[in-house]
GROMACS .gro file of C-alpha atoms in nm:
model
  405
    1ASP     CA    1  -0.545   1.409   0.780
    2LEU     CA    2  -0.350   1.301   0.471
    3TRP     CA    3  -0.519   0.962   0.480
    4VAL     CA    4  -0.868   1.106   0.521
    5ASN     CA    5  -0.808   1.363   0.246
    6GLU     CA    6  -0.702   1.092   0.003
    7ALA     CA    7  -1.005   0.883   0.098
    8ASP     CA    8  -1.230   1.181   0.028
    9ARG     CA    9  -1.060   1.239  -0.308
   10GLN     CA   10  -1.117   0.878  -0.408
   11ASP     CA   11  -1.484   0.908  -0.309
   12VAL     CA   12  -1.515   1.193  -0.558
   13VAL     CA   13  -1.349   0.982  -0.830
   14VAL     CA   14  -1.595   0.700  -0.763
   15GLU     CA   15  -1.891   0.929  -0.817
   16GLN     CA   16  -1.741   1.098  -1.123
   17THR     CA   17  -1.655   0.772  -1.300
   18LYS     CA   18  -1.992   0.623  -1.206
   19ARG     CA   19  -2.172   0.919  -1.360
   20LEU     CA   20  -1.967   0.901  -1.680
   21LEU     CA   21  -2.024   0.526  -1.713
   22HIS     CA   22  -2.397   0.579  -1.669
   23THR     CA   23  -2.382   0.839  -1.945
   24VAL     CA   24  -2.214   0.587  -2.176
   25PHE     CA   25  -2.477   0.322  -2.104
   26ILE     CA   26  -2.758   0.570  -2.165
   27ASN     CA   27  -2.613   0.705  -2.490
   28LYS     CA   28  -2.545   0.363  -2.636
   29HIS     CA   29  -2.867   0.198  -2.522
   30THR     CA   30  -3.077   0.015  -2.783
   31PRO     CA   31  -3.354  -0.247  -2.755
   32LYS     CA   32  -3.082  -0.512  -2.795
   33ALA     CA   33  -2.880  -0.388  -2.499
   34PRO     CA   34  -2.828  -0.640  -2.214
   35TYR     CA   35  -2.950  -0.374  -1.971
   36THR     CA   36  -3.249  -0.145  -1.943
   37ILE     CA   37  -3.297   0.226  -1.895
   38GLY     CA   38  -3.520   0.346  -1.617
   39GLY     CA   39  -3.529   0.423  -1.249
   40ILE     CA   40  -3.456   0.750  -1.075
   41LEU     CA   41  -3.297   1.016  -1.298
   42GLY     CA   42  -3.318   0.779  -1.593
   43LEU     CA   43  -2.999   0.596  -1.499
   44PRO     CA   44  -2.932   0.255  -1.654
   45LEU     CA   45  -3.036  -0.030  -1.432
   46ILE     CA   46  -2.691  -0.190  -1.430
   47ASN     CA   47  -2.509  -0.259  -1.108
   48LEU     CA   48  -2.140  -0.182  -1.151
   49SER     CA   49  -2.074  -0.405  -0.850
   50ALA     CA   50  -2.215  -0.707  -1.039
   51PRO     CA   51  -1.921  -0.838  -1.249
   52GLU     CA   52  -2.116  -1.060  -1.488
   53LYS     CA   53  -2.376  -0.795  -1.577
   54THR     CA   54  -2.109  -0.528  -1.605
   55ALA     CA   55  -1.905  -0.746  -1.842
   56GLN     CA   56  -2.212  -0.790  -2.062
   57GLY     CA   57  -2.286  -0.419  -2.058
   58LEU     CA   58  -1.928  -0.316  -2.133
   59SER     CA   59  -1.904  -0.573  -2.413
   60PHE     CA   60  -2.214  -0.422  -2.570
   61VAL     CA   61  -2.113  -0.055  -2.548
   62THR     CA   62  -1.749  -0.111  -2.651
   63GLY     CA   63  -1.791  -0.383  -2.911
   64ILE     CA   64  -1.515  -0.576  -2.731
   65SER     CA   65  -1.605  -0.930  -2.629
   66LEU     CA   66  -1.503  -0.943  -2.263
   67LEU     CA   67  -1.487  -1.277  -2.084
   68SER     CA   68  -1.517  -1.093  -1.754
   69VAL     CA   69  -1.417  -0.767  -1.587
   70ALA     CA   70  -1.138  -0.937  -1.391
   71ALA     CA   71  -0.806  -0.754  -1.407
   72ASP     CA   72  -0.641  -1.026  -1.620
   73ASP     CA   73  -0.922  -1.013  -1.877
   74LEU     CA   74  -0.910  -0.632  -1.898
   75ARG     CA   75  -0.531  -0.604  -1.912
   76PRO     CA   76  -0.503  -0.674  -2.289
   77TYR     CA   77  -0.717  -0.367  -2.354
   78GLU     CA   78  -0.503  -0.125  -2.150
   79GLN     CA   79  -0.343   0.158  -2.345
   80ASP     CA   80  -0.069   0.369  -2.193
   81ARG     CA   81  -0.181   0.677  -2.387
   82LEU     CA   82  -0.509   0.679  -2.190
   83LYS     CA   83  -0.358   0.638  -1.844
   84LYS     CA   84  -0.210   0.987  -1.856
   85LEU     CA   85  -0.538   1.159  -1.947
   86LYS     CA   86  -0.768   1.331  -1.701
   87LEU     CA   87  -1.125   1.201  -1.672
   88GLU     CA   88  -1.264   1.489  -1.873
   89GLU     CA   89  -1.011   1.420  -2.150
   90LEU     CA   90  -1.127   1.063  -2.213
   91ASP     CA   91  -1.315   1.023  -2.543
   92LEU     CA   92  -1.614   0.811  -2.448
   93ASN     CA   93  -1.664   0.716  -2.812
   94ASP     CA   94  -1.336   0.525  -2.788
   95PRO     CA   95  -1.397   0.165  -2.666
   96TYR     CA   96  -1.058   0.156  -2.494
   97ALA     CA   97  -1.133   0.483  -2.314
   98ILE     CA   98  -1.452   0.326  -2.177
   99ILE     CA   99  -1.247   0.033  -2.046
  100GLU     CA  100  -1.002   0.281  -1.891
  101LEU     CA  101  -1.292   0.466  -1.730
  102TYR     CA  102  -1.426   0.144  -1.579
  103LYS     CA  103  -1.080   0.050  -1.447
  104ARG     CA  104  -1.049   0.389  -1.278
  105HIS     CA  105  -1.393   0.341  -1.123
  106ILE     CA  106  -1.297   0.001  -0.984
  107LYS     CA  107  -0.962   0.128  -0.857
  108ALA     CA  108  -1.124   0.418  -0.674
  109SER     CA  109  -1.404   0.196  -0.542
  110LYS     CA  110  -1.153  -0.052  -0.402
  111HIS     CA  111  -0.965   0.232  -0.239
  112THR     CA  112  -1.274   0.365  -0.065
  113SER     CA  113  -1.387   0.019   0.048
  114SER     CA  114  -1.045  -0.104   0.159
  115PHE     CA  115  -0.867   0.217   0.257
  116GLY     CA  116  -1.144   0.459   0.345
  117ALA     CA  117  -1.145   0.702   0.633
  118ASP     CA  118  -1.258   0.434   0.878
  119TRP     CA  119  -0.930   0.248   0.816
  120VAL     CA  120  -0.785   0.447   1.106
  121LYS     CA  121  -0.970   0.207   1.337
  122PHE     CA  122  -0.671  -0.028   1.297
  123ILE     CA  123  -0.443   0.213   1.484
  124HIS     CA  124  -0.352   0.056   1.817
  125PRO     CA  125  -0.464   0.278   2.109
  126VAL     CA  126  -0.143   0.221   2.305
  127THR     CA  127   0.137   0.201   2.046
  128GLY     CA  128  -0.019   0.436   1.793
  129ARG     CA  129   0.090   0.190   1.524
  130ILE     CA  130  -0.088  -0.054   1.296
  131HIS     CA  131  -0.003  -0.417   1.374
  132SER     CA  132  -0.088  -0.626   1.070
  133LYS     CA  133  -0.082  -1.005   1.051
  134PHE     CA  134   0.178  -1.130   0.800
  135HIS     CA  135   0.155  -1.466   0.626
  136GLN     CA  136   0.489  -1.611   0.517
  137TYR     CA  137   0.349  -1.818   0.231
  138GLY     CA  138   0.053  -1.618   0.111
  139THR     CA  139   0.087  -1.698  -0.260
  140ASN     CA  140   0.199  -1.992  -0.473
  141SER     CA  141   0.533  -1.822  -0.532
  142GLY     CA  142   0.589  -1.797  -0.154
  143ARG     CA  143   0.533  -1.423  -0.143
  144ILE     CA  144   0.433  -1.266   0.190
  145THR     CA  145   0.076  -1.143   0.228
  146ALA     CA  146  -0.094  -0.953   0.510
  147THR     CA  147  -0.437  -0.925   0.667
  148LYS     CA  148  -0.615  -0.731   0.941
  149PRO     CA  149  -0.534  -0.498   0.772
  150ASN     CA  150  -0.361  -0.562   0.440
  151VAL     CA  151  -0.074  -0.316   0.465
  152LEU     CA  152   0.084  -0.460   0.150
  153GLN     CA  153  -0.182  -0.303  -0.069
  154ILE     CA  154  -0.159   0.051   0.061
  155PRO     CA  155  -0.207   0.266  -0.252
  156ARG     CA  156   0.109   0.421  -0.394
  157ALA     CA  157  -0.061   0.760  -0.395
  158LYS     CA  158   0.169   0.993  -0.204
  159ASP     CA  159  -0.100   1.111   0.036
  160SER     CA  160  -0.178   0.750   0.131
  161ARG     CA  161   0.177   0.644   0.206
  162ALA     CA  162   0.280   0.979   0.353
  163ALA     CA  163   0.013   0.919   0.618
  164PHE     CA  164   0.243   0.652   0.766
  165LYS     CA  165   0.467   0.892   0.952
  166GLU     CA  166   0.728   0.819   1.215
  167ILE     CA  167   0.729   0.981   1.558
  168PRO     CA  168   0.991   1.250   1.638
  169GLY     CA  169   1.333   1.091   1.685
  170ARG     CA  170   1.269   0.807   1.440
  171LYS     CA  171   1.298   0.763   1.063
  172VAL     CA  172   1.154   0.537   0.794
  173ILE     CA  173   1.394   0.363   0.557
  174SER     CA  174   1.244   0.230   0.234
  175ALA     CA  175   1.457   0.004   0.015
  176ASP     CA  176   1.365  -0.196  -0.291
  177TYR     CA  177   1.542  -0.397  -0.558
  178SER     CA  178   1.585  -0.231  -0.895
  179GLY     CA  179   1.441  -0.434  -1.186
  180MET     CA  180   1.503  -0.759  -1.002
  181GLU     CA  181   1.276  -0.980  -1.214
  182LEU     CA  182   1.458  -0.868  -1.531
  183VAL     CA  183   1.790  -0.933  -1.355
  184ILE     CA  184   1.673  -1.286  -1.267
  185LEU     CA  185   1.567  -1.353  -1.627
  186ALA     CA  186   1.909  -1.239  -1.748
  187GLU     CA  187   2.082  -1.461  -1.491
  188LEU     CA  188   1.879  -1.771  -1.572
  189SER     CA  189   1.867  -1.733  -1.949
  190GLN     CA  190   2.224  -1.605  -1.989
  191GLU     CA  191   2.100  -1.399  -2.284
  192PRO     CA  192   2.421  -1.217  -2.401
  193VAL     CA  193   2.241  -0.895  -2.502
  194TRP     CA  194   2.077  -0.861  -2.161
  195LEU     CA  195   2.395  -0.957  -1.974
  196LYS     CA  196   2.605  -0.700  -2.159
  197ALA     CA  197   2.349  -0.421  -2.108
  198LEU     CA  198   2.300  -0.486  -1.738
  199ASN     CA  199   2.671  -0.533  -1.665
  200ASN     CA  200   2.753  -0.207  -1.844
  201ASN     CA  201   2.475  -0.026  -1.656
  202GLU     CA  202   2.301   0.054  -1.984
  203ASP     CA  203   1.929   0.108  -2.025
  204LEU     CA  204   1.810  -0.241  -2.118
  205HIS     CA  205   1.499  -0.127  -2.304
  206SER     CA  206   1.697   0.118  -2.519
  207VAL     CA  207   1.960  -0.147  -2.598
  208VAL     CA  208   1.700  -0.401  -2.706
  209ALA     CA  209   1.510  -0.146  -2.914
  210THR     CA  210   1.833  -0.034  -3.087
  211LEU     CA  211   1.913  -0.399  -3.167
  212ILE     CA  212   1.566  -0.470  -3.306
  213TYR     CA  213   1.518  -0.156  -3.510
  214GLY     CA  214   1.878  -0.094  -3.615
  215LYS     CA  215   1.871   0.273  -3.521
  216PRO     CA  216   1.968   0.477  -3.213
  217VAL     CA  217   1.711   0.456  -2.933
  218SER     CA  218   1.714   0.614  -2.588
  219LYS     CA  219   1.472   0.775  -2.344
  220THR     CA  220   1.486   1.089  -2.559
  221VAL     CA  221   1.567   0.958  -2.909
  222ASN     CA  222   1.299   0.740  -3.073
  223ALA     CA  223   1.146   0.699  -2.729
  224HIS     CA  224   0.837   0.529  -2.873
  225LEU     CA  225   1.057   0.241  -2.994
  226ARG     CA  226   1.199   0.208  -2.643
  227GLN     CA  227   0.842   0.178  -2.512
  228TYR     CA  228   0.772  -0.110  -2.752
  229ALA     CA  229   1.085  -0.292  -2.636
  230LYS     CA  230   0.995  -0.228  -2.273
  231SER     CA  231   0.653  -0.385  -2.324
  232LEU     CA  232   0.818  -0.692  -2.474
  233ASN     CA  233   1.092  -0.720  -2.211
  234PHE     CA  234   0.844  -0.712  -1.925
  235GLY     CA  235   0.555  -0.887  -2.097
  236LEU     CA  236   0.691  -1.197  -2.266
  237ALA     CA  237   0.747  -1.387  -1.942
  238TYR     CA  238   0.386  -1.310  -1.850
  239GLY     CA  239   0.215  -1.441  -2.163
  240LEU     CA  240   0.217  -1.127  -2.379
  241THR     CA  241   0.086  -1.208  -2.728
  242PRO     CA  242   0.097  -1.006  -3.053
  243THR     CA  243  -0.274  -0.932  -3.008
  244ALA     CA  244  -0.225  -0.809  -2.652
  245LEU     CA  245   0.076  -0.602  -2.761
  246PHE     CA  246  -0.130  -0.434  -3.034
  247ARG     CA  247  -0.401  -0.347  -2.785
  248LYS     CA  248  -0.139  -0.208  -2.547
  249GLU     CA  249   0.057  -0.026  -2.818
  250PRO     CA  250  -0.190   0.060  -3.098
  251SER     CA  251   0.061   0.301  -3.251
  252LEU     CA  252   0.244  -0.007  -3.386
  253GLY     CA  253  -0.012   0.014  -3.665
  254ASN     CA  254  -0.162  -0.330  -3.706
  255LEU     CA  255  -0.152  -0.688  -3.581
  256ASP     CA  256   0.085  -0.803  -3.857
  257ALA     CA  257   0.338  -0.542  -3.743
  258CYS     CA  258   0.315  -0.682  -3.388
  259ARG     CA  259   0.369  -1.037  -3.513
  260SER     CA  260   0.673  -0.924  -3.709
  261LEU     CA  261   0.809  -0.746  -3.402
  262PHE     CA  262   0.768  -1.064  -3.194
  263ASN     CA  263   0.953  -1.271  -3.453
  264LEU     CA  264   1.232  -1.015  -3.477
  265TYR     CA  265   1.262  -0.999  -3.097
  266TRP     CA  266   1.304  -1.376  -3.071
  267GLU     CA  267   1.547  -1.376  -3.362
  268LYS     CA  268   1.768  -1.115  -3.196
  269LEU     CA  269   1.743  -1.269  -2.847
  270PRO     CA  270   1.762  -1.646  -2.906
  271ARG     CA  271   1.889  -1.746  -2.561
  272LEU     CA  272   1.601  -1.569  -2.387
  273ALA     CA  273   1.354  -1.722  -2.633
  274ALA     CA  274   1.495  -2.070  -2.575
  275PHE     CA  275   1.487  -2.027  -2.197
  276LEU     CA  276   1.122  -1.916  -2.182
  277THR     CA  277   1.020  -2.190  -2.426
  278LYS     CA  278   1.191  -2.453  -2.209
  279CYS     CA  279   1.024  -2.314  -1.895
  280ALA     CA  280   0.684  -2.361  -2.059
  281GLU     CA  281   0.768  -2.709  -2.190
  282ASP     CA  282   0.903  -2.825  -1.855
  283GLY     CA  283   0.601  -2.690  -1.671
  284ILE     CA  284   0.359  -2.876  -1.897
  285ALA     CA  285   0.562  -3.198  -1.886
  286ASN     CA  286   0.616  -3.194  -1.508
  287ARG     CA  287   0.278  -3.044  -1.419
  288TYR     CA  288   0.448  -2.790  -1.194
  289ALA     CA  289   0.663  -2.476  -1.208
  290GLU     CA  290   0.984  -2.464  -1.006
  291CYS     CA  291   1.196  -2.190  -0.851
  292ALA     CA  292   1.548  -2.214  -0.993
  293PHE     CA  293   1.702  -2.087  -0.668
  294THR     CA  294   1.521  -2.283  -0.396
  295GLY     CA  295   1.345  -2.571  -0.570
  296ARG     CA  296   1.008  -2.448  -0.447
  297LYS     CA  297   0.733  -2.597  -0.665
  298ASP     CA  298   0.389  -2.477  -0.770
  299TYR     CA  299   0.193  -2.791  -0.863
  300PHE     CA  300  -0.071  -2.749  -1.134
  301ILE     CA  301  -0.338  -2.949  -0.955
  302LYS     CA  302  -0.617  -2.705  -1.044
  303PHE     CA  303  -0.551  -2.682  -1.417
  304ASP     CA  304  -0.762  -2.872  -1.668
  305PHE     CA  305  -0.505  -2.943  -1.939
  306SER     CA  306  -0.778  -3.048  -2.183
  307ASN     CA  307  -0.902  -2.689  -2.176
  308PRO     CA  308  -0.697  -2.480  -2.426
  309GLY     CA  309  -0.731  -2.166  -2.215
  310GLU     CA  310  -0.609  -2.334  -1.896
  311TYR     CA  311  -0.333  -2.513  -2.087
  312LYS     CA  312  -0.206  -2.179  -2.214
  313HIS     CA  313  -0.235  -2.027  -1.865
  314ALA     CA  314  -0.025  -2.312  -1.724
  315MET     CA  315   0.242  -2.237  -1.985
  316ASN     CA  316   0.246  -1.870  -1.883
  317VAL     CA  317   0.269  -1.958  -1.513
  318SER     CA  318   0.561  -2.188  -1.595
  319LYS     CA  319   0.746  -1.893  -1.749
  320ASN     CA  320   0.671  -1.619  -1.497
  321TYR     CA  321   0.715  -1.840  -1.190
  322LYS     CA  322   1.094  -1.831  -1.236
  323PRO     CA  323   1.140  -1.454  -1.190
  324GLN     CA  324   0.856  -1.423  -0.938
  325ALA     CA  325   0.964  -1.705  -0.707
  326GLY     CA  326   1.328  -1.606  -0.751
  327ASN     CA  327   1.248  -1.253  -0.639
  328VAL     CA  328   1.068  -1.391  -0.334
  329ALA     CA  329   1.368  -1.608  -0.243
  330ILE     CA  330   1.607  -1.311  -0.259
  331THR     CA  331   1.377  -1.079  -0.063
  332LYS     CA  332   1.317  -1.333   0.212
  333ARG     CA  333   1.687  -1.403   0.245
  334ALA     CA  334   1.740  -1.029   0.287
  335LEU     CA  335   1.467  -1.013   0.554
  336ILE     CA  336   1.628  -1.296   0.750
  337GLU     CA  337   1.973  -1.137   0.739
  338LEU     CA  338   1.839  -0.791   0.827
  339ARG     CA  339   1.657  -0.915   1.135
  340LYS     CA  340   1.965  -1.110   1.240
  341ALA     CA  341   2.188  -0.802   1.200
  342PHE     CA  342   1.950  -0.575   1.391
  343LYS     CA  343   1.943  -0.823   1.679
  344THR     CA  344   2.312  -0.915   1.698
  345GLN     CA  345   2.425  -0.551   1.668
  346ASN     CA  346   2.163  -0.436   1.919
  347LEU     CA  347   2.030  -0.175   1.678
  348ASP     CA  348   1.720   0.030   1.745
  349ALA     CA  349   1.568  -0.077   1.414
  350MET     CA  350   1.277  -0.302   1.321
  351LEU     CA  351   1.119  -0.442   1.009
  352VAL     CA  352   0.771  -0.293   0.967
  353ASN     CA  353   0.662  -0.390   0.615
  354CYS     CA  354   0.758  -0.581   0.302
  355VAL     CA  355   0.572  -0.502  -0.020
  356TYR     CA  356   0.689  -0.747  -0.285
  357ASP     CA  357   1.063  -0.660  -0.296
  358GLU     CA  358   1.038  -0.333  -0.105
  359ILE     CA  359   1.151  -0.357   0.257
  360VAL     CA  360   1.045  -0.088   0.506
  361VAL     CA  361   1.226  -0.032   0.837
  362SER     CA  362   1.165   0.194   1.136
  363VAL     CA  363   1.488   0.317   1.293
  364SER     CA  364   1.618   0.558   1.555
  365GLU     CA  365   1.719   0.886   1.392
  366THR     CA  366   2.067   0.861   1.545
  367GLN     CA  367   2.126   0.522   1.379
  368ALA     CA  368   1.948   0.592   1.049
  369GLU     CA  369   2.257   0.664   0.838
  370TYR     CA  370   2.435   0.349   0.955
  371VAL     CA  371   2.127   0.129   0.917
  372GLU     CA  372   2.064   0.261   0.564
  373GLY     CA  373   2.413   0.154   0.458
  374LEU     CA  374   2.373  -0.179   0.637
  375MET     CA  375   2.038  -0.248   0.471
  376LYS     CA  376   2.170  -0.172   0.125
  377GLN     CA  377   2.467  -0.403   0.165
  378ILE     CA  378   2.265  -0.689   0.316
  379MET     CA  379   2.005  -0.667   0.039
  380ILE     CA  380   2.273  -0.663  -0.231
  381ASP     CA  381   2.447  -0.962  -0.068
  382ALA     CA  382   2.115  -1.152  -0.057
  383GLY     CA  383   2.077  -1.095  -0.429
  384LYS     CA  384   2.436  -1.197  -0.500
  385TYR     CA  385   2.380  -1.522  -0.313
  386TYR     CA  386   2.175  -1.635  -0.614
  387ILE     CA  387   2.272  -1.389  -0.888
  388LYS     CA  388   2.629  -1.449  -1.006
  389THR     CA  389   2.661  -1.283  -1.348
  390VAL     CA  390   2.450  -0.965  -1.323
  391PRO     CA  391   2.486  -0.666  -1.087
  392VAL     CA  392   2.227  -0.635  -0.810
  393ALA     CA  393   2.106  -0.280  -0.739
  394VAL     CA  394   1.903  -0.145  -0.447
  395GLU     CA  395   1.726   0.190  -0.434
  396ILE     CA  396   1.706   0.322  -0.077
  397GLU     CA  397   1.611   0.641   0.103
  398THR     CA  398   1.558   0.763   0.459
  399LEU     CA  399   1.243   0.966   0.521
  400ASP     CA  400   1.018   1.105   0.792
  401ALA     CA  401   0.727   0.909   0.644
  402TRP     CA  402   0.684   0.610   0.413
  403SER     CA  403   0.656   0.847   0.118
  404LYS     CA  404   0.724   1.213   0.064
  405PRO     CA  405   0.401   1.416   0.086
   0.00000   0.00000   0.00000
């Protein structure tokens, strides 16, 4: 019922966002528009399922030149202030609000097409469980993927995950690494500021913001400055630019302020800057990115290095491959050791899912407390196998379902 109710709710969101987008196209239509008005109810003849036409239409009504409506091309125009607003609170005269509206439409549409009410057909008639097919090397970084069905992309909405409920007498244990990609960057770069903050169990984003701005920053004091630092900490390994930062954090004021913030960040964190620069340089020189822990390589055979856009993308991949592939290596080591422990100790526990660095286990209720402690220690040890100078933390809980309703 929870699953079906969430599917129905997403269906409503699809229709609401579709109607609002149609309103935008109608209100902003001119003879120069790359779409026409007509048809039943006077709706614009633009198919929101046609990416190229939609990109042209959105570019026209927002004034933003979009290369496409792919997630990577829309990401620079995301604004956190809009994500918290209800649909009816979005100002459709704001170009970024229109982009937000479209993203919500696509998200809801994907939910209904991939996780609609008919998804229950995957439930096995005998076991009452869903038996997905896992692929050990589903991505270039070695991350696990799944098909038939893709249980790795179950929406994080509580009603979706709470639908995965254990039978009486059994529990679900969900455990995931805390900020592991930041931990890996600290380990590999040996940036003193990051190392000190993480080893003292301080809030990294607050520490960096305090260093940059020279004033106290925390989750409650100058919290907006913490948000800027958080965007930089997470974004710089993934190709964040001053322009993208300004689009993400318009309250910074202007593009020059974003450029100054970048320069100040690199000035205050020279070891991290040098590490990411070397990652990019090595990737371009070698024509591959490499995992620092396992030596796994992602060869750049599909990049056209004469194309400036692809050259820049290869540089970004070279930087973010280190934390991504490192996270994969740690998680897979944990999976191996967990399965080994369950088998050798004859425990009534089994691995049922792995979403990035979150590991999900089904366990007998009588063994749940022991297995929770075992899981936490094994996952921490797997991290410590590679991470030597930064604490490894695991968040874990035992539940009746994958998520609390």
